[in-house]
Coordinates of C-alpha atoms in Angstrom, one line a residue:
X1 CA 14.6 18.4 2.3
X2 CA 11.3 17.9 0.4
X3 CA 9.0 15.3 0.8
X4 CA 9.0 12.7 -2.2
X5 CA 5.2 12.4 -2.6
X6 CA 3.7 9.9 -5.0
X7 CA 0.2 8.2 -5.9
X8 CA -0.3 4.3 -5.9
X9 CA -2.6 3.3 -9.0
X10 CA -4.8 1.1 -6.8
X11 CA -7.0 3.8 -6.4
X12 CA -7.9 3.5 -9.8
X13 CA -8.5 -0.5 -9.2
X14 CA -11.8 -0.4 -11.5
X15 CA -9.2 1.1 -14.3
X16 CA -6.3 0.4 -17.0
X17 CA -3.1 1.5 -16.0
X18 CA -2.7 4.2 -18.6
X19 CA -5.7 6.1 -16.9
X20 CA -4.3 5.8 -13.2
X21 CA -1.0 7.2 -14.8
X22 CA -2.9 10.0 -16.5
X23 CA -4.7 11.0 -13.0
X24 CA -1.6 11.1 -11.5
X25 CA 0.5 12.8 -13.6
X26 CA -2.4 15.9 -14.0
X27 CA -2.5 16.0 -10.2
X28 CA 1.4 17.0 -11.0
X29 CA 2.9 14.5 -9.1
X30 CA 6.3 12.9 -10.7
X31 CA 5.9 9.1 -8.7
X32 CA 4.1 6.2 -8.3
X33 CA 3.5 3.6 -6.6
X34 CA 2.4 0.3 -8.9
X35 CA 0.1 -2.4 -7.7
X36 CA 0.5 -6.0 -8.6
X37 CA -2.3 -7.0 -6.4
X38 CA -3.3 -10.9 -7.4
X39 CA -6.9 -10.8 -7.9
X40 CA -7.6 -7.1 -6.7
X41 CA -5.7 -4.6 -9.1
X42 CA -3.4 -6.1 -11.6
X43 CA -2.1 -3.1 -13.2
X44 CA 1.7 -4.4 -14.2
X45 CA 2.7 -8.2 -13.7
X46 CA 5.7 -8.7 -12.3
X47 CA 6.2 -11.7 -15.5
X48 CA 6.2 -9.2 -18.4
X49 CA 8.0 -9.7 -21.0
X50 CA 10.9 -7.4 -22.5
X51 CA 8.1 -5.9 -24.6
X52 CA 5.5 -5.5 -22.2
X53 CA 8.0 -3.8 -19.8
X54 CA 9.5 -1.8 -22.5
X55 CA 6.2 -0.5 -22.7
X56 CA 5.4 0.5 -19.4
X57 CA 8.3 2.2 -19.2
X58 CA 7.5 4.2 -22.1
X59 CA 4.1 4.8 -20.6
X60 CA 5.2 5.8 -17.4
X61 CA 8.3 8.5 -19.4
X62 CA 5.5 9.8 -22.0
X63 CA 3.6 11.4 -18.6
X64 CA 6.8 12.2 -16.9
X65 CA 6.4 9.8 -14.5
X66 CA 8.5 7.0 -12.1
X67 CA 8.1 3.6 -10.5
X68 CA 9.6 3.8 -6.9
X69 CA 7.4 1.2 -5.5
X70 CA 5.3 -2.1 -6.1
X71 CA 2.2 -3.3 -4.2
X72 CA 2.3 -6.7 -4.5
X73 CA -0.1 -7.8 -1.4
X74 CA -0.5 -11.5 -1.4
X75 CA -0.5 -14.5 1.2
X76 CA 3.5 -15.0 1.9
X77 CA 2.7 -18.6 3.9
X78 CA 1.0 -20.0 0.0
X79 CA 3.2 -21.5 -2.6
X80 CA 1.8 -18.8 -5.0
X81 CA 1.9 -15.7 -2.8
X82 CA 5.4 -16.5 -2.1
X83 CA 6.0 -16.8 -5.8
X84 CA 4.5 -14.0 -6.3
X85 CA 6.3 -11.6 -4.2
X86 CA 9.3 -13.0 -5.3
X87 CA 8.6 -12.1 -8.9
X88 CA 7.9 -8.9 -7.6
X89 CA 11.2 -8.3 -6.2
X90 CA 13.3 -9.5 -8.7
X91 CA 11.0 -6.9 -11.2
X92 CA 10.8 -4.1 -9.0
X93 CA 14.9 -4.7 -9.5
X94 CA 14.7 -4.8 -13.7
X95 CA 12.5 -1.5 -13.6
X96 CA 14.3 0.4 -10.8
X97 CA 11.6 0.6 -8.0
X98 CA 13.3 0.1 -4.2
X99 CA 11.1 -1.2 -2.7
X100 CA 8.1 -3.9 -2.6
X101 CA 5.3 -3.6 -0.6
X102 CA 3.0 -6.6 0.6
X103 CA 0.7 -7.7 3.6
X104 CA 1.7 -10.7 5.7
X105 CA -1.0 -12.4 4.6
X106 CA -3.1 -14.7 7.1
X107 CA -1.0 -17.2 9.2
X108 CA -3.0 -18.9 10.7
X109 CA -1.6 -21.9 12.1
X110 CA 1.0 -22.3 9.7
X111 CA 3.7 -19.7 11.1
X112 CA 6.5 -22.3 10.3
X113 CA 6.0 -21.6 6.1
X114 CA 5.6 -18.3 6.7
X115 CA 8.9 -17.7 8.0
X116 CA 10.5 -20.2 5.7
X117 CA 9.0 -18.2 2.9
X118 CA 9.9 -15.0 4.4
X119 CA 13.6 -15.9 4.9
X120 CA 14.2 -16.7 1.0
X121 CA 12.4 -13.8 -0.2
X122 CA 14.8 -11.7 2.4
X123 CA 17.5 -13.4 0.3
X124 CA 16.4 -12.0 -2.9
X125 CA 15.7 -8.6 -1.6
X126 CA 19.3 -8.1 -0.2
X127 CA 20.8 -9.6 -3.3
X128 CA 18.8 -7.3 -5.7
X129 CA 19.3 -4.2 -3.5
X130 CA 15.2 -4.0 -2.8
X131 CA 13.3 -3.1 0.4
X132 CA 10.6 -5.8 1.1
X133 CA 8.4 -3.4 3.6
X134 CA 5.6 -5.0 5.2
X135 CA 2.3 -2.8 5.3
X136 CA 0.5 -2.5 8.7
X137 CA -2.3 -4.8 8.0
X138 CA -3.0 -8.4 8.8
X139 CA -1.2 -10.5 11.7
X140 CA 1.8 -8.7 14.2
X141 CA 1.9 -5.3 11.6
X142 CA -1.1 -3.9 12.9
X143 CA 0.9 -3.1 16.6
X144 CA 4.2 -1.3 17.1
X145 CA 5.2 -4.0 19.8
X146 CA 3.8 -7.1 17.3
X147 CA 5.6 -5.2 14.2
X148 CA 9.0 -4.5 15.7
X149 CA 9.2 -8.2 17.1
X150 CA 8.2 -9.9 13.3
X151 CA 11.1 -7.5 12.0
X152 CA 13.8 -8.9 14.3
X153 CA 12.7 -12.7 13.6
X154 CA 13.2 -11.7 10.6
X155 CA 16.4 -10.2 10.9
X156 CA 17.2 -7.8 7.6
X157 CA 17.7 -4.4 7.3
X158 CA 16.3 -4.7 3.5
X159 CA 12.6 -6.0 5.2
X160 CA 11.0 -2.3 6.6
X161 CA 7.3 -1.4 7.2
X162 CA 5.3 0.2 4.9
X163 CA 3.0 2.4 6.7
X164 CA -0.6 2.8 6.5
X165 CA -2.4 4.6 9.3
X166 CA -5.7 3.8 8.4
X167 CA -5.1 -0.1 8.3
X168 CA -3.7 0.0 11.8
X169 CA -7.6 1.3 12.4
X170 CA -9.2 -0.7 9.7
X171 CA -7.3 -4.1 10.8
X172 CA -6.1 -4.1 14.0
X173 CA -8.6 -1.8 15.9
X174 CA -5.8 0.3 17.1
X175 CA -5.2 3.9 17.1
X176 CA -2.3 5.0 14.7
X177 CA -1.5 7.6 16.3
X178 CA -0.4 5.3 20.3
X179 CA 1.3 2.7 17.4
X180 CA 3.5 5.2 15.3
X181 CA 6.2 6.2 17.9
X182 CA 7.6 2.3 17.8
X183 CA 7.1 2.1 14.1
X184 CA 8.2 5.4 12.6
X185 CA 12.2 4.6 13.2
X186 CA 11.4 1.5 10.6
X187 CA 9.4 2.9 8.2
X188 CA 10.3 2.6 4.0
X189 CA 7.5 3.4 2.6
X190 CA 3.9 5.2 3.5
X191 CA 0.8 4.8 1.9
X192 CA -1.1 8.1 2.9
X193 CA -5.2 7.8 3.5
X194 CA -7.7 8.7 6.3
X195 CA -9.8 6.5 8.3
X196 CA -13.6 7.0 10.0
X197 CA -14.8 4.3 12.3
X198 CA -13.0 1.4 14.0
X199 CA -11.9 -2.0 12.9
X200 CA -14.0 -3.6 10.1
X201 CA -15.5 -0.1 8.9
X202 CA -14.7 0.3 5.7
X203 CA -14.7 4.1 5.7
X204 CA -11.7 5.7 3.6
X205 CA -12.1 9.7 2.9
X206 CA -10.2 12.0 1.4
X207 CA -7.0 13.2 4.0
X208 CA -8.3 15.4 6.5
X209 CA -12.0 14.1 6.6
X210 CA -10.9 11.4 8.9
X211 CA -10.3 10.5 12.2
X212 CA -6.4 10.3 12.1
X213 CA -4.2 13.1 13.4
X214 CA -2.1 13.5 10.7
X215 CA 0.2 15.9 12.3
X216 CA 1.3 13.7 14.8
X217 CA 1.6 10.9 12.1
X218 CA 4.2 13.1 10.1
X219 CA 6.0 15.1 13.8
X220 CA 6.9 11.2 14.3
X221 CA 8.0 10.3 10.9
X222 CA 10.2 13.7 10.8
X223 CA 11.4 13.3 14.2
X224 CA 13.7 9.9 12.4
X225 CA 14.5 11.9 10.0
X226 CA 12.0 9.9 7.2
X227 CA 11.9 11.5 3.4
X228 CA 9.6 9.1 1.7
X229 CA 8.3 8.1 -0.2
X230 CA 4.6 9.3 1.1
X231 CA 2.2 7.4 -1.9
X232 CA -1.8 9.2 -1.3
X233 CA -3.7 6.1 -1.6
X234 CA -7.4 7.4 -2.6
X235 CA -9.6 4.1 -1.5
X236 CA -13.2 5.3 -2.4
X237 CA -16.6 2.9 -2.2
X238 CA -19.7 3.0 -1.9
X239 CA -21.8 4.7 1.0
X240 CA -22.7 1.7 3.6
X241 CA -26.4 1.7 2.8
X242 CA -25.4 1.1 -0.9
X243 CA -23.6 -2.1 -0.3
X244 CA -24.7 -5.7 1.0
X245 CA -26.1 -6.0 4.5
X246 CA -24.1 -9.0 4.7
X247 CA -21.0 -7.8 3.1
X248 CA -21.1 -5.4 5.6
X249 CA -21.3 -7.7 8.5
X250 CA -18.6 -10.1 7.5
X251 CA -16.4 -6.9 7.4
X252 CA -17.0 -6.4 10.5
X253 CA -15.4 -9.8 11.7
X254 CA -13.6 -10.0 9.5
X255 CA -11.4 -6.8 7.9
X256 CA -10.2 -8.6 4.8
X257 CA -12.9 -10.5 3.7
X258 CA -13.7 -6.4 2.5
X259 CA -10.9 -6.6 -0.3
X260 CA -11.8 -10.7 -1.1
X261 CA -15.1 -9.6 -2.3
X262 CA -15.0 -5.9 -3.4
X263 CA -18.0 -6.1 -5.1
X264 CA -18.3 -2.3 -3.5
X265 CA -14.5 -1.0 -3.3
X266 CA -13.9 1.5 -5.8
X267 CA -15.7 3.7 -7.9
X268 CA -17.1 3.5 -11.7
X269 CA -16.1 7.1 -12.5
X270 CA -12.4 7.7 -12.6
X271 CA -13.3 11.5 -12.3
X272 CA -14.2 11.2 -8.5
X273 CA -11.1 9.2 -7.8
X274 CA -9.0 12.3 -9.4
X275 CA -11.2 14.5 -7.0
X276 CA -10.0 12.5 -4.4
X277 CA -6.4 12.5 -5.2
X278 CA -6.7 16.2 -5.4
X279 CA -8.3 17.2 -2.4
X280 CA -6.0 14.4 -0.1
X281 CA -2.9 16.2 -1.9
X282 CA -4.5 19.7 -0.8
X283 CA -4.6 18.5 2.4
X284 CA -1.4 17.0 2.7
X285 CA 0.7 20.3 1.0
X286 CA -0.8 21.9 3.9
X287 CA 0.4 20.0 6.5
X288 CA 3.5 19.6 5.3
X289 CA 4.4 23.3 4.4
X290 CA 7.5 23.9 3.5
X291 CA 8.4 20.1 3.0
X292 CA 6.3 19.6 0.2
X293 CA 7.1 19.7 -3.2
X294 CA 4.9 17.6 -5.3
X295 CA 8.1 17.2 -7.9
X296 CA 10.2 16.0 -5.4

C-alpha cells in the first residue's frame, strides 16, 4: 500500500494560506495538514463561517488539494485552549479532516482540569468520528512509557499520538529512535522533520540532514502495519548566531518558550521553505521506495 504523504502549512507560518497551499500543491503532493495554531500560525479558524469555509474549500479543490488533518496546538488545562480544540474537532468534522492534532499543553500543577477537559473533548471526538492525537511534545508524550500511560487514563480509541520525532529530541531530551517501539502501535498521525542537537536546540533541517534514523522510525511504524498520514513539516529559522543571546538561553530551559516568542522561527522568503519541502520529500521517496507515492 502507498504511503499517504502530506505537508502541514505551518511551515509557511510567516505566510497566507493560499501560498502554503500553492507550495504544496507544486511539490505534487495531494494533502495537507492545516494549522489552527492560536497565536503561532492561524491559517483556518476553526469559527468560520459558511462563507469562509466555503472558501477554503474552494481554495484547497482549485490546487487539487485535501484537508486530512488540523494542528490545533493549545493549552488543554485553560478555558480557552480547551475551547479551542473543541472547535477544532467539531470543524475538522464539517470539512472532513480525521483527525486533530494538539500538544498537551503545560500541566503544571493543575492535572485535575486537564483530565476533566480531556474527558469532554474525547466525548466530542467519538461522537463526530475524529481522532484527537496528541503530538509528542510537552508533559508524558515526549516518552513511550509516559505516552502509553496518559492514553489509558484517558481511555479512547479516538485519542492516538501524533508523532513527531524531532520533538521527542527537542522536548523531552530523548532519543526517538529508544521511544518509537512503545509508540508506533498508537500512532494516527506523523509530522515528518529532522532534528540536530538535544533538548532546547532549536535546530530543524531538511529530512536527512539530521540526527534521526529515519529508517528505523519508518521499520517500526511499518512493522504495525501504519499507512499515514506522514505530513513533512519544514520548520526553518534563523542560524543561532542570528537570533537573541537570550532567546537562545531560555530555549534551552525551557523548549517552548522557543514557539511563545518566535521572533526567529520561520523564514521571510517562502521560496526557501518550498526548497525545504522539496529536498525533505527527496529524501523521504527514498527511504520509502516502493511505498511512496506522493498522490497517495
Amino acid at each position: 500500500m502507498a504511503d499517504v504523504v502530506g505537508c502541514t502549512t505551518v511551515g509557511y507560518l510567516r505566510f497566507p494560506l493560499v501560498r502554503a497551499l500553492d507550495g504544496i500543491a507544486a511539490a505534487g503532493l495531494q494533502n495537507v495538514d492545516l494549522a489552527a495554531i492560536p497565536d503561532y500560525c492561524e491559517h483556518i479558524s476553526p469559527l468560520a463561517d459558511r462563507a469562509e469555509t466555503n472558501r477554503l474549500q474552494s481554495e484547497l479543490q482549485d490546487r487539487g488539494l485535501r484537508a486530512l488533518s488540523i494542528s490545533a496546538h493549545t493549552t488543554i488545562a485553560s478555558v480557552d485552549g480547551y475551547r479551542h480544540i473543541r472547535a477544532c474537532i467539531e470543524y475538522a468534522s464539517t470539512i472532513g479532516a480525521g483527525i486533530v492534532n494538539t500538544g498537551t499543553g503545560p500541566i503544571g500543577d493543575d492535572a485535575a482540569t486537564f483530565f476533566r477537559h480531556a474527558a469532554e473533548l474525547v466525548k466530542v471526538a467519538e461522537r463526530l468520528g475524529v481522532v484527537l492525537a496528541l503530538e509528542t511534545q510537552d508533559w508524558e508524550m515526549t516518552s513511550g512509557a509516559g505516552a502509553l500511560a496518559l492514553l489509558d487514563k484517558l481511555g479512547s480509541s479516538n485519542v492516538k499520538v501524533n508523532l513527531d520525532a524531532a520533538n521527542i529530541v527537542y522536548w523531552g531530551g530523548r532519543k526517538a529512535e529508544e521511544e518509537i517501539d512503545l509508540l508506533a502501535p498508537h500512532v494516527a498521525h506523523v509530522h515528518v522533520k529532522d532534528k540536530r542537537g538535544g533538548r532546547g536546540v532549536y535546530d530543524f533541517p531538511s529530512l536527512g540532514d539530521g540526527e534521526i534514523d529515519y529508517g528505523k522510525i519508518f521499520s517500526s511504524l511499518d512493522a504495525v502495519g501504519f499507512d499515514g498520514p506522514y505530513m513533512i513539516e519544514p520548520e526553518l529559522s534563523l542560524a543561532e548566531a542570528e537570533r537573541p543571546p537570550a532567546e537562545v538561553e531560555e530555549a534551552l530551559r525551557d523548549p517552548g518558550s522557543a514557539y511563545q516568542r518566535h521572533t526567529y522561527l520561520g523564514t521571510s522568503n517562502a521560496e526557501e521553505v518550498d526548497a525545504d519541502l522539496a529536498r525533505s520529500l527527496a529524501t523521504f521517496a527514498a527511504l520509502r521506495g516502493a511505498s511512496y507515492s506522493p498522490s497517495a
